[in-house]
């Protein structure tokens, strides 16, 4: 058996052995880019799955932050052109604000893992 | 950089509120080139950041102090971009009658605020910020952006416009809040 095929079998065995949800391999996660442009989050509302990556990029000349409205996470100061990478670990709905500019508001929804296919018994 | 002539506008005259006569603003506006437009924008940014430095130490309301901190952060950020752009283009922002009058106006505003303390300072500062950002926004829309010829300068002015518009809304909100107390 070729090493790659053997590895695939191991991965599959791991999934079958699990009593919990089956999730897609890690490689299926995606990256969602949110721009901070013209003092707005663009797009203003984003949905991702746990394991996905969200990248906030400041396209304005003025600095911004991408901050959870309840203070659970915060990008810190993002100067013009800077980006912040955040991995969605927990499902939930997050309000996103800029600490410097109160009118800037966005929403981020993190859903259950992508690739949830079945509950194996 | 290409030179282009900007028509006189009431917006630029409003921005140059400290000029001895409005006619001189019109005369100056008729001969502005990109280097001078860049200098007006840099001066307008610097003036508001400097006034905010005073407000940070003088304001009693926490939201007003935070607003002042935002003015320093944002206007400094925009000016860093402007200086980088000027260096990249090999252009030296040129002093002119409008930017000099802005300086005079800023000094007058500083002196006016100098003798005010407590909650009255907060109200006077936010009133000044509303009026100043209204004037800068009008100048950007009616004169500075339409008459800038370099595309990168125009793009930066449009970015600055976004900041000024957001600041204006923020300032109006705080002014309303302070008036309601």
Tab-separated table of C-alpha atoms in Angstrom:
chain	number	residue	atom	x	y	z
A	1	UNK	CA	0.000	0.000	0.000
A	2	UNK	CA	1.244	3.423	-0.904
A	3	UNK	CA	1.993	5.726	2.055
A	4	UNK	CA	-0.626	8.280	0.976
A	5	UNK	CA	-3.381	5.671	0.798
A	6	UNK	CA	-2.348	4.274	4.170
A	7	UNK	CA	-2.496	7.773	5.659
A	8	UNK	CA	-5.974	8.288	4.222
A	9	UNK	CA	-7.141	5.048	5.821
A	10	UNK	CA	-5.758	6.176	9.163
A	11	UNK	CA	-7.624	9.451	8.922
A	12	UNK	CA	-10.840	7.661	8.029
A	13	UNK	CA	-10.337	5.218	10.878
A	14	UNK	CA	-9.946	8.131	13.222
A	15	UNK	CA	-13.278	9.571	12.105
A	16	UNK	CA	-15.113	6.291	12.375
A	17	UNK	CA	-13.737	5.683	15.825
A	18	UNK	CA	-15.123	8.950	17.058
A	19	UNK	CA	-18.520	8.837	18.721
A	20	UNK	CA	-18.979	12.575	18.134
A	21	UNK	CA	-19.688	14.554	15.035
A	22	UNK	CA	-17.591	13.911	11.966
A	23	UNK	CA	-15.889	17.005	10.768
A	24	UNK	CA	-14.267	17.702	7.475
A	25	UNK	CA	-10.489	17.574	7.331
A	26	UNK	CA	-8.756	20.652	8.534
A	27	UNK	CA	-7.800	21.663	5.033
A	28	UNK	CA	-11.356	22.528	4.168
A	29	UNK	CA	-11.424	25.640	6.346
A	30	UNK	CA	-11.599	28.942	4.497
A	31	UNK	CA	-10.336	32.445	4.987
A	32	UNK	CA	-12.780	35.327	5.050
A	33	UNK	CA	-11.438	38.846	4.533
A	34	UNK	CA	-13.199	41.822	6.109
A	35	UNK	CA	-12.000	45.250	5.055
A	36	UNK	CA	-12.127	48.308	7.247
A	37	UNK	CA	-12.797	50.858	4.552
A	38	UNK	CA	-14.393	54.304	4.623
A	39	UNK	CA	-15.003	53.832	8.334
A	40	UNK	CA	-17.150	50.745	7.792
A	41	UNK	CA	-16.674	47.005	8.075
A	42	UNK	CA	-17.009	45.566	4.586
A	43	UNK	CA	-18.925	43.357	4.401
A	44	UNK	CA	-20.802	44.419	7.528
A	45	UNK	CA	-22.077	40.922	8.346
A	46	UNK	CA	-20.088	37.743	7.881
A	47	UNK	CA	-20.815	34.103	8.576
A	48	UNK	CA	-18.037	31.562	8.980
A	49	UNK	CA	-17.627	28.099	10.431
A	50	UNK	CA	-15.489	27.109	13.363
A	51	UNK	CA	-11.980	26.489	12.136
A	52	UNK	CA	-12.256	29.202	9.504
A	53	UNK	CA	-9.932	32.155	9.518
A	54	UNK	CA	-11.052	35.774	9.491
A	55	UNK	CA	-8.642	38.455	8.341
A	56	UNK	CA	-9.390	42.107	9.054
A	57	UNK	CA	-7.509	44.539	6.811
A	58	UNK	CA	-7.411	48.281	7.407
A	59	UNK	CA	-7.778	50.065	4.052
A	60	UNK	CA	-8.238	53.511	5.592
A	61	UNK	CA	-5.533	56.076	6.265
A	62	UNK	CA	-6.736	56.326	9.859
A	63	UNK	CA	-6.143	53.527	12.363
A	64	UNK	CA	-8.924	51.172	13.455
A	65	UNK	CA	-9.497	48.128	15.631
A	66	UNK	CA	-11.590	44.999	15.165
A	67	UNK	CA	-12.955	44.324	18.618
A	68	UNK	CA	-15.560	41.977	20.036
A	69	UNK	CA	-18.307	44.180	21.502
A	70	UNK	CA	-18.141	42.132	24.725
A	71	UNK	CA	-14.377	42.455	24.923
A	72	UNK	CA	-13.479	38.796	24.406
A	73	UNK	CA	-10.990	39.564	21.666
A	74	UNK	CA	-9.369	42.612	20.193
A	75	UNK	CA	-7.049	43.196	17.270
A	76	UNK	CA	-5.239	46.060	18.961
A	77	UNK	CA	-4.306	49.082	16.884
A	78	UNK	CA	-4.435	48.429	13.135
A	79	UNK	CA	-2.542	51.150	11.281
A	80	UNK	CA	-3.252	51.802	7.626
A	81	UNK	CA	-2.538	48.682	5.590
A	82	UNK	CA	-2.154	46.397	8.608
A	83	UNK	CA	-4.102	43.168	8.991
A	84	UNK	CA	-5.159	40.953	11.868
A	85	UNK	CA	-5.738	37.222	11.586
A	86	UNK	CA	-8.285	35.552	13.871
A	87	UNK	CA	-9.299	31.880	13.899
A	88	UNK	CA	-12.938	31.142	14.757
A	89	UNK	CA	-12.719	28.690	17.656
A	90	UNK	CA	-16.169	28.902	19.201
A	91	UNK	CA	-19.593	29.039	17.571
A	92	UNK	CA	-21.635	32.079	18.437
A	93	UNK	CA	-22.736	35.534	17.376
A	94	UNK	CA	-20.275	38.363	17.850
A	95	UNK	CA	-20.774	42.079	17.563
A	96	UNK	CA	-17.707	43.711	16.059
A	97	UNK	CA	-16.800	47.321	16.762
A	98	UNK	CA	-13.928	49.712	16.292
A	99	UNK	CA	-12.854	51.033	19.680
A	100	UNK	CA	-11.875	54.357	18.140
A	101	UNK	CA	-14.968	54.987	16.033
A	102	UNK	CA	-18.250	54.138	17.780
A	103	UNK	CA	-20.284	54.336	14.564
A	104	UNK	CA	-18.360	51.410	13.050
A	105	UNK	CA	-20.307	48.248	13.753
A	106	UNK	CA	-20.315	44.815	12.185
A	107	UNK	CA	-21.584	41.319	12.925
A	108	UNK	CA	-19.798	38.009	12.814
A	109	UNK	CA	-21.607	34.691	13.134
A	110	UNK	CA	-19.560	31.559	13.742
A	111	UNK	CA	-21.489	28.400	12.948
A	112	UNK	CA	-20.915	24.773	13.900
A	113	UNK	CA	-18.042	22.997	12.175
A	114	UNK	CA	-18.050	22.907	8.394
A	115	UNK	CA	-18.452	19.412	6.989
A	116	UNK	CA	-20.578	18.044	9.796
A	117	UNK	CA	-21.907	14.995	7.941
A	118	UNK	CA	-23.374	12.542	10.327
A	119	UNK	CA	-23.524	11.214	13.792
A	120	UNK	CA	-21.937	7.780	13.648
A	121	UNK	CA	-23.101	5.112	16.054
B	1	UNK	CA	3.211	66.792	-10.852
B	2	UNK	CA	0.860	68.673	-13.169
B	3	UNK	CA	-0.377	72.037	-12.094
B	4	UNK	CA	-4.026	72.808	-12.387
B	5	UNK	CA	-6.060	75.766	-11.342
B	6	UNK	CA	-8.807	75.475	-8.779
B	7	UNK	CA	-11.853	77.713	-9.028
B	8	UNK	CA	-12.708	79.922	-6.079
B	9	UNK	CA	-15.282	78.401	-3.774
B	10	UNK	CA	-17.230	79.458	-0.761
B	11	UNK	CA	-16.092	76.248	0.942
B	12	UNK	CA	-12.468	77.252	0.823
B	13	UNK	CA	-13.377	80.696	2.051
B	14	UNK	CA	-15.248	79.113	4.945
B	15	UNK	CA	-12.247	76.973	5.738
B	16	UNK	CA	-10.088	80.058	5.727
B	17	UNK	CA	-12.216	81.709	8.356
B	18	UNK	CA	-9.302	83.690	9.714
B	19	UNK	CA	-8.403	85.418	6.487
B	20	UNK	CA	-8.423	89.170	6.605
B	21	UNK	CA	-10.849	89.269	3.697
B	22	UNK	CA	-12.730	86.545	1.832
B	23	UNK	CA	-11.564	88.021	-1.456
B	24	UNK	CA	-7.994	87.067	-0.681
B	25	UNK	CA	-9.101	83.452	-0.190
B	26	UNK	CA	-10.734	83.501	-3.602
B	27	UNK	CA	-7.623	84.945	-5.179
B	28	UNK	CA	-5.461	82.307	-3.568
B	29	UNK	CA	-7.864	79.479	-4.457
B	30	UNK	CA	-7.657	80.467	-8.097
B	31	UNK	CA	-3.999	79.487	-8.243
B	32	UNK	CA	-3.732	76.372	-6.060
B	33	UNK	CA	-1.697	73.485	-7.396
B	34	UNK	CA	-1.417	69.935	-6.055
B	35	UNK	CA	1.512	70.788	-3.777
B	36	UNK	CA	-0.517	73.577	-2.197
B	37	UNK	CA	-3.648	71.445	-1.928
B	38	UNK	CA	-1.542	68.801	-0.169
B	39	UNK	CA	-0.233	71.403	2.239
B	40	UNK	CA	-3.742	72.659	3.026
B	41	UNK	CA	-4.809	69.093	3.804
B	42	UNK	CA	-1.744	68.429	5.973
B	43	UNK	CA	-2.243	71.723	7.814
B	44	UNK	CA	-5.941	71.043	8.410
B	45	UNK	CA	-5.063	67.639	9.875
B	46	UNK	CA	-2.264	68.983	12.052
B	47	UNK	CA	-4.401	71.816	13.421
B	48	UNK	CA	-7.114	69.484	14.637
B	49	UNK	CA	-4.589	67.116	16.206
B	50	UNK	CA	-2.943	70.020	18.047
B	51	UNK	CA	-6.243	71.309	19.407
B	52	UNK	CA	-7.081	67.777	20.489
B	53	UNK	CA	-3.840	67.692	22.504
B	54	UNK	CA	-5.184	70.625	24.518
B	55	UNK	CA	-8.614	69.020	24.839
B	56	UNK	CA	-7.156	65.800	26.174
B	57	UNK	CA	-5.702	67.657	29.113
B	58	UNK	CA	-8.638	69.997	29.635
B	59	UNK	CA	-11.844	68.062	28.945
B	60	UNK	CA	-13.745	66.702	31.935
B	61	UNK	CA	-16.038	64.336	30.059
B	62	UNK	CA	-14.449	60.957	29.352
B	63	UNK	CA	-16.127	60.618	25.946
B	64	UNK	CA	-14.805	64.024	24.925
B	65	UNK	CA	-11.320	62.996	26.020
B	66	UNK	CA	-11.642	59.805	23.970
B	67	UNK	CA	-12.851	61.831	20.996
B	68	UNK	CA	-9.774	64.049	21.327
B	69	UNK	CA	-7.559	60.947	21.427
B	70	UNK	CA	-9.225	59.732	18.230
B	71	UNK	CA	-8.591	63.091	16.551
B	72	UNK	CA	-4.890	62.864	17.405
B	73	UNK	CA	-4.645	59.257	16.241
B	74	UNK	CA	-6.593	59.690	12.998
B	75	UNK	CA	-5.222	63.027	11.833
B	76	UNK	CA	-1.696	61.912	12.630
B	77	UNK	CA	-2.300	58.692	10.680
B	78	UNK	CA	-3.633	60.571	7.653
B	79	UNK	CA	-0.707	62.980	7.735
B	80	UNK	CA	1.800	60.148	7.891
B	81	UNK	CA	0.233	58.807	4.699
B	82	UNK	CA	0.338	62.280	3.141
B	83	UNK	CA	4.014	62.737	3.997
B	84	UNK	CA	4.840	59.298	2.626
B	85	UNK	CA	2.969	60.110	-0.576
B	86	UNK	CA	4.729	63.452	-0.944
B	87	UNK	CA	8.112	61.768	-0.468
B	88	UNK	CA	7.230	59.080	-3.002
B	89	UNK	CA	6.174	61.681	-5.564
B	90	UNK	CA	9.129	63.910	-4.794
B	91	UNK	CA	6.806	66.790	-3.968
B	92	UNK	CA	7.225	69.283	-1.160
B	93	UNK	CA	3.855	70.479	0.167
B	94	UNK	CA	3.856	74.220	-0.443
B	95	UNK	CA	2.815	76.789	2.104
B	96	UNK	CA	0.181	79.193	0.786
B	97	UNK	CA	-2.236	81.853	1.898
B	98	UNK	CA	-4.990	79.366	2.704
B	99	UNK	CA	-2.782	77.163	4.886
B	100	UNK	CA	-1.387	80.243	6.621
B	101	UNK	CA	-4.897	81.473	7.304
B	102	UNK	CA	-5.793	78.071	8.714
B	103	UNK	CA	-2.916	78.478	11.137
B	104	UNK	CA	-4.209	81.905	12.157
B	105	UNK	CA	-7.696	80.511	12.666
B	106	UNK	CA	-6.333	77.687	14.777
B	107	UNK	CA	-4.500	80.121	16.992
B	108	UNK	CA	-7.670	82.162	17.439
B	109	UNK	CA	-9.603	79.019	18.383
B	110	UNK	CA	-6.904	78.005	20.833
B	111	UNK	CA	-6.992	81.400	22.511
B	112	UNK	CA	-10.780	81.295	22.710
B	113	UNK	CA	-10.682	77.911	24.430
B	114	UNK	CA	-7.790	78.933	26.635
B	115	UNK	CA	-9.980	80.738	29.142
B	116	UNK	CA	-12.750	78.155	29.394
B	117	UNK	CA	-12.781	75.407	31.996
B	118	UNK	CA	-14.866	72.405	33.076
B	119	UNK	CA	-18.041	71.374	31.301
B	120	UNK	CA	-18.114	74.632	29.370
B	121	UNK	CA	-14.826	73.711	27.763
B	122	UNK	CA	-16.258	70.381	26.622
B	123	UNK	CA	-19.245	72.084	25.002
B	124	UNK	CA	-17.111	74.790	23.354
B	125	UNK	CA	-14.589	72.250	22.083
B	126	UNK	CA	-17.251	69.987	20.578
B	127	UNK	CA	-18.971	72.990	18.991
B	128	UNK	CA	-15.671	74.009	17.431
B	129	UNK	CA	-15.079	70.431	16.217
B	130	UNK	CA	-18.489	70.291	14.532
B	131	UNK	CA	-17.936	73.606	12.765
B	132	UNK	CA	-14.360	72.803	11.793
B	133	UNK	CA	-15.190	69.393	10.339
B	134	UNK	CA	-18.162	70.856	8.444
B	135	UNK	CA	-15.844	73.447	6.875
B	136	UNK	CA	-13.133	70.899	6.049
B	137	UNK	CA	-15.680	68.508	4.538
B	138	UNK	CA	-17.089	71.255	2.329
B	139	UNK	CA	-13.591	72.286	1.241
B	140	UNK	CA	-12.691	68.680	0.401
B	141	UNK	CA	-15.878	68.135	-1.612
B	142	UNK	CA	-15.998	71.449	-3.434
B	143	UNK	CA	-12.364	72.358	-3.965
B	144	UNK	CA	-9.589	70.091	-2.781
B	145	UNK	CA	-10.712	66.726	-4.214
B	146	UNK	CA	-12.149	68.001	-7.524
B	147	UNK	CA	-9.097	70.147	-8.241
B	148	UNK	CA	-6.330	67.752	-7.306
B	149	UNK	CA	-4.807	66.301	-10.451
B	150	UNK	CA	-2.528	63.583	-9.108
B	151	UNK	CA	-4.562	60.386	-8.740
B	152	UNK	CA	-2.763	59.249	-5.588
B	153	UNK	CA	-3.303	62.606	-3.925
B	154	UNK	CA	-6.961	62.525	-4.938
B	155	UNK	CA	-7.311	59.014	-3.466
B	156	UNK	CA	-5.693	60.108	-0.213
B	157	UNK	CA	-7.972	63.141	0.002
B	158	UNK	CA	-10.943	60.834	-0.502
B	159	UNK	CA	-9.677	58.655	2.341
B	160	UNK	CA	-9.289	61.756	4.478
B	161	UNK	CA	-12.852	62.694	3.544
B	162	UNK	CA	-14.082	59.431	5.061
B	163	UNK	CA	-12.293	60.274	8.286
B	164	UNK	CA	-13.629	63.824	8.381
B	165	UNK	CA	-17.215	62.690	7.711
B	166	UNK	CA	-16.970	60.078	10.497
B	167	UNK	CA	-15.489	62.647	12.875
B	168	UNK	CA	-18.269	65.094	12.060
B	169	UNK	CA	-20.964	62.551	12.928
B	170	UNK	CA	-19.115	61.612	16.103
B	171	UNK	CA	-18.738	65.285	17.076
B	172	UNK	CA	-22.414	66.017	16.421
B	173	UNK	CA	-23.400	63.030	18.541
B	174	UNK	CA	-21.246	64.184	21.458
B	175	UNK	CA	-22.457	67.770	21.130
B	176	UNK	CA	-26.067	66.534	21.351
B	177	UNK	CA	-25.217	64.416	24.384
B	178	UNK	CA	-23.534	67.307	26.168
B	179	UNK	CA	-26.421	69.664	25.366
B	180	UNK	CA	-28.864	67.187	26.900
B	181	UNK	CA	-27.107	67.083	30.255
